[in-house]
Amino acid sequence: MATKNLELKLYDTLTREKRVFNPIDPARVRMYVCGPTVYDFAHIGNARPVIVFDVLYRLLRHLYPGEGRVIYVRNITDVDDKINARAAERGVSIRELTEETYNNFKSDVAALGCLPPTVEPRATDYVSNPGAPVDMIRLIERLIANGHAYAAEGHVLFSVATMSDYGKLSKRSLDEMVAGARVEVAPYKRDPMDFVLWKPSSLDLPGWDSPWGRGRPGWHIECSAMSAALLGETFDIHGGGIDLVFPHHENEIAQSRCAFHTGVMANYWMHNGFLQVEGEKMSKSLGNFVTIRELISTSKFGDKSWSPEALRLAMLRTHYRQPIDWTVRSLEEAEQTLERWADLVGDVKSGKVAVEVLGILADDLNTPLAITELLRLGKAGDAADLAATLKFLGFDLGKGSSYKSPRRKAIERAFQKVDLKEKVEALIESRNSARKAKNFKESDRIRDELAAMGVVLKDSKEGTTWEIAR
């Protein structure tokens, strides 16, 4: 199967069917994914959409090659009531908190092998931005002018009753939507379902001057403004976690379609499934709340830290639309698989990305089946193509890469002891003596003893050198 003949199919949450992907403009494929609210370390639930849409981004860039041909926007929410509360709790400025948290997020997702998006806009840069095609204040003004929003007591609210097919994405009844949105009862609302586009700010909170007084935007309007400013009024793909379908994405659709008089906001809506930890919902109250940073640097989850590559592989072993149960066992299996692959690819020259894997991914990102194909490649001894395909999927396991298996990390910790290094040097000296005496049985025995310790020997004319096994 030639790459150029691949037909990409994606499951669209809006239509509830798998559809062939046809970009609006093949020369400018556009994708928007809801990013983090930067007030704390990213947890493994946050990591799932980042990894899922990183794979899609890689696949799109392969199918639509060329500099700047695929535009991936993932926003940063840096104005939010949770941010305000956390900054006050820590006694730091809001900007200090969001900068620190944003840098931690970037570092953590880079460790997971995720490519940086094309653009990573901050919400605060698009509240009022005369240089952009649209900003939040101008978008709200459009909605008021179009009869879809109204100002009341310093607030601006979207009038849900003015949109006849509101709820089309989530397919919920009115009662379900009211319950799901945790509707705030307020005297200034015309209808309980109306949601906030703008709200007043006291002097101790972030605020911008607007036609409705000093205030700040509601959460939903942020993504509508940033996506329109950077990708246009209608674009190809909008993604995020399944928890965002309602109310966030439902409200985004309402705002964007009613502001711009368009039939759709995005042509394809993609959502990854929920994540549980050892069969339970992740929460701080249950003590199973785990961040990316904790998994790769501490022993909070299980009795050891894990390689970032194991986190990525464990995520991709479940299809993105299915719920995932995050377990120690799944990480152990991922580490074992990665160790085998690392041993296979070694320092081989990279080959080509396997078209079989590309074809599998083109069927709605079927990563579990793609991993099965990678295992087959490994068993077939096709190390070059295995290395290239792994790298395409965000796994650089070749010699000289940053990947360290648990075995390697344990050996490195052991070799921090001076006496162990001295023992290795003594054994190598004994082996060299045995070789000179042509006692090859003893020489081989010592080599095997060193191998069991995780030491790899290299013999040359200059002598014997050693290194720790990968």
mmCIF file of C-alpha atoms in Angstrom, residues 69 113 133 137 143 197 208 226 244 254 256 273 404 414 421 441 446:
data_model
loop_
_atom_site.group_PDB
_atom_site.id
_atom_site.type_symbol
_atom_site.label_atom_id
_atom_site.label_comp_id
_atom_site.label_asym_id
_atom_site.label_seq_id
_atom_site.Cartn_x
_atom_site.Cartn_y
_atom_site.Cartn_z
ATOM 1 C CA ARG A 69 1.052 22.691 5.643
ATOM 2 C CA GLY A 113 7.768 12.604 23.124
ATOM 3 C CA PRO A 133 -8.786 39.003 12.970
ATOM 4 C CA ILE A 137 -14.420 41.343 23.177
ATOM 5 C CA LEU A 143 -23.032 37.953 19.302
ATOM 6 C CA LEU A 197 -19.413 35.227 27.964
ATOM 7 C CA TRP A 208 -9.830 44.251 30.956
ATOM 8 C CA MET A 226 -8.489 31.859 19.550
ATOM 9 C CA LEU A 244 -15.297 18.670 27.200
ATOM 10 C CA ALA A 254 -23.004 27.900 19.702
ATOM 11 C CA SER A 256 -18.808 30.442 16.810
ATOM 12 C CA GLY A 273 -12.153 8.613 26.397
ATOM 13 C CA LYS A 404 16.606 4.560 29.859
ATOM 14 C CA ALA A 414 24.472 0.352 41.310
ATOM 15 C CA LYS A 421 33.415 -0.004 39.466
ATOM 16 C CA LYS A 441 36.854 -20.926 29.021
ATOM 17 C CA ILE A 446 34.221 -13.662 33.206
#
